[in-house]
CSV table of C-alpha atoms in Angstrom, one decimal:
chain,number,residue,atom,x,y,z
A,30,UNK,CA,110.9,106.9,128.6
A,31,UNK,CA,109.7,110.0,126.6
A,32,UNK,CA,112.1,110.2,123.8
A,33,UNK,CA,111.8,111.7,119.7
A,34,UNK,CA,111.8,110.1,116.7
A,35,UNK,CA,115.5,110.7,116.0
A,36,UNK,CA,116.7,109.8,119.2
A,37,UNK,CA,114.4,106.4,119.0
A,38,UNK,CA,115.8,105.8,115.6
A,39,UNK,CA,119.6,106.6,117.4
A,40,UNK,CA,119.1,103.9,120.3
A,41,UNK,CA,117.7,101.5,117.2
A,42,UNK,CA,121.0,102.0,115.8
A,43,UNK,CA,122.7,101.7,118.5
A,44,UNK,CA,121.4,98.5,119.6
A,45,UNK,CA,122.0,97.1,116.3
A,46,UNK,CA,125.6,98.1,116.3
A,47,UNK,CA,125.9,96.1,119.6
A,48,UNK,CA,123.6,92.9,118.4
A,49,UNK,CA,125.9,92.4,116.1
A,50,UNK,CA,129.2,92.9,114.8
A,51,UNK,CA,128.5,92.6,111.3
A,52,UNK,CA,126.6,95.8,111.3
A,53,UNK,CA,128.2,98.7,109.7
A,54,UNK,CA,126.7,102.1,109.7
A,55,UNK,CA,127.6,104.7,106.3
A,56,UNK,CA,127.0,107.6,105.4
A,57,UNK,CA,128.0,111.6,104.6
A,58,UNK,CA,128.7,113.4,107.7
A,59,UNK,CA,127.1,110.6,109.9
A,60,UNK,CA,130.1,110.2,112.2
A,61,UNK,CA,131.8,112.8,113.6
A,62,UNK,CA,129.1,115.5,112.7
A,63,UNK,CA,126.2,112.8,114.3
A,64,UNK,CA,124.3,113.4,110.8
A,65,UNK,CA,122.2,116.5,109.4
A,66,UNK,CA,118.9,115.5,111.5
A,67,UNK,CA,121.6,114.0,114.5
A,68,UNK,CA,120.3,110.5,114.5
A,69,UNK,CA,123.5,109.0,114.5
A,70,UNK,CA,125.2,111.4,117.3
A,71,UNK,CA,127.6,110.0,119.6
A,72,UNK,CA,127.7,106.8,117.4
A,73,UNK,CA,131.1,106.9,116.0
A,74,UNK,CA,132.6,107.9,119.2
A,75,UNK,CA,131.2,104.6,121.2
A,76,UNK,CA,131.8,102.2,118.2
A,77,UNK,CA,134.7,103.8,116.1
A,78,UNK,CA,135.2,105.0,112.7
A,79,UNK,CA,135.7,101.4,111.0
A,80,UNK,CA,131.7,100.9,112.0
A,81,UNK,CA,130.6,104.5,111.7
A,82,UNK,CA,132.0,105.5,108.3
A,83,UNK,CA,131.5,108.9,106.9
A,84,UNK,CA,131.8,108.6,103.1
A,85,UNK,CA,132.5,110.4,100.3
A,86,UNK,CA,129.9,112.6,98.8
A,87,UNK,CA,128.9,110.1,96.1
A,88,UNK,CA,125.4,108.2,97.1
A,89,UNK,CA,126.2,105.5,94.2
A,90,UNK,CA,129.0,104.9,95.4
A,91,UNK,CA,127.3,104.6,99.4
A,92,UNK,CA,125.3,102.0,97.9
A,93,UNK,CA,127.9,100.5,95.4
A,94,UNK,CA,129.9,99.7,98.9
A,95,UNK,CA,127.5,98.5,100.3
A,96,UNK,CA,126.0,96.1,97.6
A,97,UNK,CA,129.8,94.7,98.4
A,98,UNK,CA,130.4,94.1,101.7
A,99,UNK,CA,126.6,92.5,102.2
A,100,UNK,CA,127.6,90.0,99.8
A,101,UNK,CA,130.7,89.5,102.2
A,102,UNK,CA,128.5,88.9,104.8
A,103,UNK,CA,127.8,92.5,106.5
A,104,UNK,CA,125.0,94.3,107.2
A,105,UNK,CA,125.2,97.7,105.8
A,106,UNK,CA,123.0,100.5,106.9
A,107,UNK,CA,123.3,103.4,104.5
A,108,UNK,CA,122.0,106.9,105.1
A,109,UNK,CA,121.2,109.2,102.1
A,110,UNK,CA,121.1,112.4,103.6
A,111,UNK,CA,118.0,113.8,101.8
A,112,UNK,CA,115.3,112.0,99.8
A,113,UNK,CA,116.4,114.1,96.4
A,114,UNK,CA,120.0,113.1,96.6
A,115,UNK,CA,119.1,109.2,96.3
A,116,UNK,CA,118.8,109.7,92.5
A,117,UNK,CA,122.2,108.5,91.9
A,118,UNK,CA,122.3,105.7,93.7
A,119,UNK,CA,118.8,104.9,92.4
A,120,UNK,CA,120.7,102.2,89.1
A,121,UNK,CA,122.6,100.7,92.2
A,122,UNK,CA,119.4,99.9,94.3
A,123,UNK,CA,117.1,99.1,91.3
A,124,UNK,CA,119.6,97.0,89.3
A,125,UNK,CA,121.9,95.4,91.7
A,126,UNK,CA,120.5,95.4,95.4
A,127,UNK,CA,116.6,94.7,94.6
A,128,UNK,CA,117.9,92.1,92.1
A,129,UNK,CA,120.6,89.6,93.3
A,130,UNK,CA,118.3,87.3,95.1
A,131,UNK,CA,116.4,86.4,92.4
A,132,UNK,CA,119.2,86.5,90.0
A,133,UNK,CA,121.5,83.7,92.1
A,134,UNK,CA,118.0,81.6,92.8
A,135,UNK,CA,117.7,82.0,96.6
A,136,UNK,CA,121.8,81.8,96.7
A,137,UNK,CA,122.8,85.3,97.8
A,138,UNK,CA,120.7,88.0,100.0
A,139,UNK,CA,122.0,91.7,100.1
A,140,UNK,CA,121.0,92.9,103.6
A,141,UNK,CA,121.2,96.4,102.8
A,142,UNK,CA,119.2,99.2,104.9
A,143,UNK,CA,118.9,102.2,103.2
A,144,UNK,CA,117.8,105.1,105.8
A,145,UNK,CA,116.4,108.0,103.4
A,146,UNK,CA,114.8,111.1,105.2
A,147,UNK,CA,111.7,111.7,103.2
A,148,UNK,CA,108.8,114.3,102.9
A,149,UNK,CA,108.2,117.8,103.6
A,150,UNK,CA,107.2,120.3,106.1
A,151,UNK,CA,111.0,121.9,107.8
A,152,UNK,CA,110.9,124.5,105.1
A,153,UNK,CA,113.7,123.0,103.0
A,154,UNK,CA,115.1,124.4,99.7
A,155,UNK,CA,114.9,122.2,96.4
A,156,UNK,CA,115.7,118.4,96.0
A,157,UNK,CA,115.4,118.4,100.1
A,158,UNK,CA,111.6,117.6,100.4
A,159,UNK,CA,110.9,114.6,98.0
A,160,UNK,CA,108.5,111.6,98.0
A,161,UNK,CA,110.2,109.4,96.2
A,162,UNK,CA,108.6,106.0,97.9
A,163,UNK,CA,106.5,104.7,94.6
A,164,UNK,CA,109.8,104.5,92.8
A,165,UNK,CA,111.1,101.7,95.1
A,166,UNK,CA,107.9,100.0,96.2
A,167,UNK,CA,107.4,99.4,92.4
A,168,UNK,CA,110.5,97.3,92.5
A,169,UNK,CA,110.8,93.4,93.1
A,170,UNK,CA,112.8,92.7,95.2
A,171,UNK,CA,112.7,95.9,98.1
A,172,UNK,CA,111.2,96.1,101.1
A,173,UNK,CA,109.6,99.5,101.7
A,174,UNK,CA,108.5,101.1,105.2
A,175,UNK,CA,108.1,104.0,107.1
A,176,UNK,CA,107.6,104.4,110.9
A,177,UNK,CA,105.2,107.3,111.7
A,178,UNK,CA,106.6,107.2,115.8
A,179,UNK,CA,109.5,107.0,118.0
A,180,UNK,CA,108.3,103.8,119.4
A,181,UNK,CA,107.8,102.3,115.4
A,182,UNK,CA,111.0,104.3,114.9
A,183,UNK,CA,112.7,102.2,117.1
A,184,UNK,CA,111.6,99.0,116.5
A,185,UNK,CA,110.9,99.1,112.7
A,186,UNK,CA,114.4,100.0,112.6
A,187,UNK,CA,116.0,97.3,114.5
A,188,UNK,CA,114.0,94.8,112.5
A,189,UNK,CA,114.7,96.2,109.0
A,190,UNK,CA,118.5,96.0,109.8
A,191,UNK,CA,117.6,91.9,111.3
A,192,UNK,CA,116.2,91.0,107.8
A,193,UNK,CA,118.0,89.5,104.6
A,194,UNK,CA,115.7,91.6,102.5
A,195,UNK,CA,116.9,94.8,101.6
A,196,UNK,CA,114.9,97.7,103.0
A,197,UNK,CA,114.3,101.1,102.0
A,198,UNK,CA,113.6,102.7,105.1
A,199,UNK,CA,112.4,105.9,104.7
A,200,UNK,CA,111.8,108.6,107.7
A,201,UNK,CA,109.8,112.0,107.8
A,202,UNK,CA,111.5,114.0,108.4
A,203,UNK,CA,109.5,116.8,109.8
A,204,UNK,CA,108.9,113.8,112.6
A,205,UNK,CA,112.1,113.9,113.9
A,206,UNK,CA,111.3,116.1,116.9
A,207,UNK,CA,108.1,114.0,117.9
A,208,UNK,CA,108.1,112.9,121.3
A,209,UNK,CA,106.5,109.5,122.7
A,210,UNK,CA,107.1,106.7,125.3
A,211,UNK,CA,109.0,104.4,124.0
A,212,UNK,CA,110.3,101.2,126.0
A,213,UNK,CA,113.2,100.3,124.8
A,214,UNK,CA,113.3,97.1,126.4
A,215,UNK,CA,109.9,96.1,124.9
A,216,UNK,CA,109.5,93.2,121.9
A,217,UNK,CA,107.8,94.7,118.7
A,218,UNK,CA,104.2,94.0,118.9
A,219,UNK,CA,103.7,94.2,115.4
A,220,UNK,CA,105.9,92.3,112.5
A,221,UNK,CA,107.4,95.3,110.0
A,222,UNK,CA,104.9,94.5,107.1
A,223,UNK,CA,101.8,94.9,109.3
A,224,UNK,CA,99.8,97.9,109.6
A,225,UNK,CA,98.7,99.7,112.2
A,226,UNK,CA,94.8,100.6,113.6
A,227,UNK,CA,95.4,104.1,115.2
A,228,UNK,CA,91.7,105.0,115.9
A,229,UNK,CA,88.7,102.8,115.3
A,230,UNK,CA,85.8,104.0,114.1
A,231,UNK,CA,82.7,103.3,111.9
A,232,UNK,CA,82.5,105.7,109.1
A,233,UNK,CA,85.2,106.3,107.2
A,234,UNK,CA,88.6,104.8,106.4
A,235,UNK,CA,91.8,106.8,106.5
A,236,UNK,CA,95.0,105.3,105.2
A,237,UNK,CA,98.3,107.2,105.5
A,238,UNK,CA,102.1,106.7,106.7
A,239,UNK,CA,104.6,108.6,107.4
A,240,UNK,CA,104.5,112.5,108.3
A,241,UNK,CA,100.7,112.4,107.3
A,242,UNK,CA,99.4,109.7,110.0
A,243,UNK,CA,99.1,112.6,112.3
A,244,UNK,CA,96.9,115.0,110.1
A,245,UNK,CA,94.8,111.8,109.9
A,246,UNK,CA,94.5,111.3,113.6
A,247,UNK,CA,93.9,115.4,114.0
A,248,UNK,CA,91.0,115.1,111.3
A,249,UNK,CA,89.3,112.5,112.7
A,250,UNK,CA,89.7,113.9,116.4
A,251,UNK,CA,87.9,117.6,114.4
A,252,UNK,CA,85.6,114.7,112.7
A,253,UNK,CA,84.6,113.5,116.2
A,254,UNK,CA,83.5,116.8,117.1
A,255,UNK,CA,80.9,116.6,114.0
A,256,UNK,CA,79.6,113.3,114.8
A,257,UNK,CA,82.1,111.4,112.6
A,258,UNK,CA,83.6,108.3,113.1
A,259,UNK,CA,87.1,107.9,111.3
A,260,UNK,CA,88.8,104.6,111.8
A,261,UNK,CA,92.7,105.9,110.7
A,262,UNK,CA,95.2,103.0,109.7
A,263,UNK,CA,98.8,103.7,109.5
A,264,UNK,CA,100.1,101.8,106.5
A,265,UNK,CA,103.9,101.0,107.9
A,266,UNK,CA,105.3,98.8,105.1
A,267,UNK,CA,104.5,100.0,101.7
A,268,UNK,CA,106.3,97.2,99.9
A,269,UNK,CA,104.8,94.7,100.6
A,270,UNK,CA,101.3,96.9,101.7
A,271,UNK,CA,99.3,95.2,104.5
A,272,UNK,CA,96.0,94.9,102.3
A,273,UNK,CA,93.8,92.5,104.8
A,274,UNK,CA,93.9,95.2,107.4
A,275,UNK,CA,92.8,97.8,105.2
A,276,UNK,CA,90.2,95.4,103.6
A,277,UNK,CA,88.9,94.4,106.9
A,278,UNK,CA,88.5,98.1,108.2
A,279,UNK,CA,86.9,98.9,104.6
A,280,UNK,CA,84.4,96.3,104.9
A,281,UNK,CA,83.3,97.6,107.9
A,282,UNK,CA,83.3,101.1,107.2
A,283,UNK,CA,82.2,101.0,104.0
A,284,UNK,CA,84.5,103.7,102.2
A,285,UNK,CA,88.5,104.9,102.2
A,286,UNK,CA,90.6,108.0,102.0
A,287,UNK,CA,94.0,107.1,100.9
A,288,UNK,CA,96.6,110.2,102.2
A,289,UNK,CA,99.8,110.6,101.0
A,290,UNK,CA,102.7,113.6,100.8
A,291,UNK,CA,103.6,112.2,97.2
A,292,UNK,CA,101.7,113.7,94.0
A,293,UNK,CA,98.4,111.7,93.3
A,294,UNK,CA,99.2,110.5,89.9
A,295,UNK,CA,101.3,107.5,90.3
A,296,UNK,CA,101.3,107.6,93.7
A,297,UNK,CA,100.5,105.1,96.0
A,298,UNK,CA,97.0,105.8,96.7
A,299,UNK,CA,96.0,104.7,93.0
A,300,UNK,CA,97.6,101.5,93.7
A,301,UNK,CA,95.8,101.1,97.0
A,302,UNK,CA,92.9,102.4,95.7
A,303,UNK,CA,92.7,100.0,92.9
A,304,UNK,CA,93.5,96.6,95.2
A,305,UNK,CA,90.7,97.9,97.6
A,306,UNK,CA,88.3,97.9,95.1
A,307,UNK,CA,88.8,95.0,93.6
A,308,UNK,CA,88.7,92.9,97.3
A,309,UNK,CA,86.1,95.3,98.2
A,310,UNK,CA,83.5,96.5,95.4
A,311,UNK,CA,80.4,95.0,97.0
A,312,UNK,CA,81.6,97.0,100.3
A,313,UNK,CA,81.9,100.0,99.1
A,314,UNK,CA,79.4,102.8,99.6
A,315,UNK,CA,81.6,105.6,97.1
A,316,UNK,CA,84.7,105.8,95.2
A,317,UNK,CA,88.1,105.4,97.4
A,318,UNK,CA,89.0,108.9,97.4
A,319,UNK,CA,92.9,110.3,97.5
A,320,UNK,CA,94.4,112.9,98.9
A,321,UNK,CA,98.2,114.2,98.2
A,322,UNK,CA,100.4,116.5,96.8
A,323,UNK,CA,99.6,118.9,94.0
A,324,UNK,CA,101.1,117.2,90.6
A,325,UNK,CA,104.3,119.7,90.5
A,326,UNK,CA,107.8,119.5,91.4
A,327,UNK,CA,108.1,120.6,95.6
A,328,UNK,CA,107.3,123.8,95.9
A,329,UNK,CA,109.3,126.7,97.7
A,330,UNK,CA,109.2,127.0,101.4
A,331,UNK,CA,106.6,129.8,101.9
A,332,UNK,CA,104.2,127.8,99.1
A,333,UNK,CA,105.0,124.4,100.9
A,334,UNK,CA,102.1,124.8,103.2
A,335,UNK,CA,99.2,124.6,100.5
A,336,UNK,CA,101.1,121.5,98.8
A,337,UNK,CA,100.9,119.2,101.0
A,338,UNK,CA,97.7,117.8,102.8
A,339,UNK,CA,96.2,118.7,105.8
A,340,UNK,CA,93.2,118.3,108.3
A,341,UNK,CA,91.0,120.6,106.2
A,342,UNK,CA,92.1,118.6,103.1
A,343,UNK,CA,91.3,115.4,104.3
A,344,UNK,CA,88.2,116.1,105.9
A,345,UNK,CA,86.7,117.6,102.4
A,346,UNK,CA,87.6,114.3,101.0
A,347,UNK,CA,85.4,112.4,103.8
A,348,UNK,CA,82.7,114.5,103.4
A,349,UNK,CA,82.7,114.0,99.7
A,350,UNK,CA,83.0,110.3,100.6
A,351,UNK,CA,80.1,110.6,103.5
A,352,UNK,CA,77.9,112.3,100.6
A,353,UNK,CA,78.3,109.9,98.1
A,354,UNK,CA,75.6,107.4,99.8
């Protein structure tokens, strides 16, 4: 059925919730309001308010809870309603959740989803349109992902909630009113650290997730028209990152444009970039190029528009690539 991202992500929840009774749902304003963006509408009405639990306002404590009952054998799925508020729960996650598996030697697993809308482009005031994804992905211990469609939507989030792992599982928000097919009755046909080939092609690599796999695919659909051929990868998991695919499409094309929301310093595209050249330097025919947000803190609503990257944006990068034979 055609369906959006948040409503994918809604029956993802919802199957969860029935799969299994151990799964409890938290969150500010996620029950009877349904949740800022809605994904969790009509969920507390089908599975009651002892599954769907609106908390306090007090993200540490979200977590604190949580960290708790998955170590009484639930599995939690938090919400943080904006990327910018996860900042206090960040000790929680960091010190406790990423590290109890290794601390008890294999002994105890914290099952712990973390659902954070992340990213820009709805026009949203300050602390509302954050990238904070390097943060976690630089910790032991997390899983990081993040679907770019309802169908991945769907299925990434069904699996995140399945695993032992505890996954930061973050969602565009300015993707929540895609729409797509999505069989809801399908299997997964990809495990949640794999990446995805969008578009094949012969030229140029693109790497991206999230909100910016679609300016990908719209600059190499313009790059088609100019006789380029732009194979675009969407990344999916960034902790742990899918590297063979990306050094498999880079040995064939020969060169890679790394795209992010995030700022470029410390982002994931050095990371990326530096792994790729390493598995790759006899490959490469120029520098891995990045593209991302401008090094500042997110930018007013009427300025968001020249922060982060777009189509023109990337396609300068691939011609700098291109030129660099």
């Amino acid at each position: 059925m055609i369906t959006t991202f948040a409503a994918a992500l809604n029956t993802g929840l919802r199957r969860a919730l029935e799969d299994d009774p151990k799964v409890v749902l938290m969150g500010e304003d996620i029950g009877r309001l349904g949740g800022v963006f809605r994904v969790t509408d009509t969920l507390q009405k089908d599975f009651g308010d002892n599954r769907v639990i609106d908390t306090p306002l007090a993200e540490s404590g979200i977590v604190g809870t949580a960290f708790g009952m998955a170590l009484r054998g639930y599995r939690p799925v938090c919400e943080i309603q904006f990327d910018g508020f996860v900042y206090p729960a960040f000790d929680q996650i960091v010190s406790q959740v990423a590290k109890i598996h290794y601390r008890t030697g294999g002994k105890v697993t914290a099952p712990i989803t973390i659902r954070i809308p992340c990213g820009g482009g709805i026009g949203s005031v300050e602390h509302h349109s954050e990238s904070p994804e390097a943060y976690f992905a630089h910790t032991a211990g997390l899983r990081v992902v993040i679907p770019s469609t309802p169908e991945d939507a769907y299925h990434m989030a069904r699996q995140a909630i399945a695993l032992d792992d505890p996954v930061i599982f973050f969602e565009p928000k300015r993707r929540y009113w895609d729409r797509a097919e999505v069989d809801f009755d399908a299997e997964p046909d990809l495990p949640l650290d794999r990446a995805r080939i969008c578009v094949s092609g012969t030229d140029v690599t693109i790497a991206a997730y999230g909100g910016t796999v679609a300016t990908a695919l719209t600059a190499a659909r313009i790059a088609a028209e100019e006789g380029h051929s732009l194979e675009v990868i969407d990344l999916r998991s960034l902790a742990p990152i899918d590297f063979d695919t990306v050094e498999e499409s880079v040995t064939k094309t020969g060169r890679l444009v790394v795209v992010h929301e995030a700022p470029v310093t410390g982002g994931l595209g050095g990371e990326i970039a530096a792994e790729i050249t390493e598995r790759c330097f006899y490959h490469l025919e120029a520098p891995v190029l990045r593209v991302g947000g401008h090094d500042i803190p997110y930018p007013p609503a009427k300025l968001e528009k020249y922060h982060l990257p777009d189509p023109d944006r990337v396609l300068a990068a691939v011609d700098r690539s291109l030129s660099a034979a």
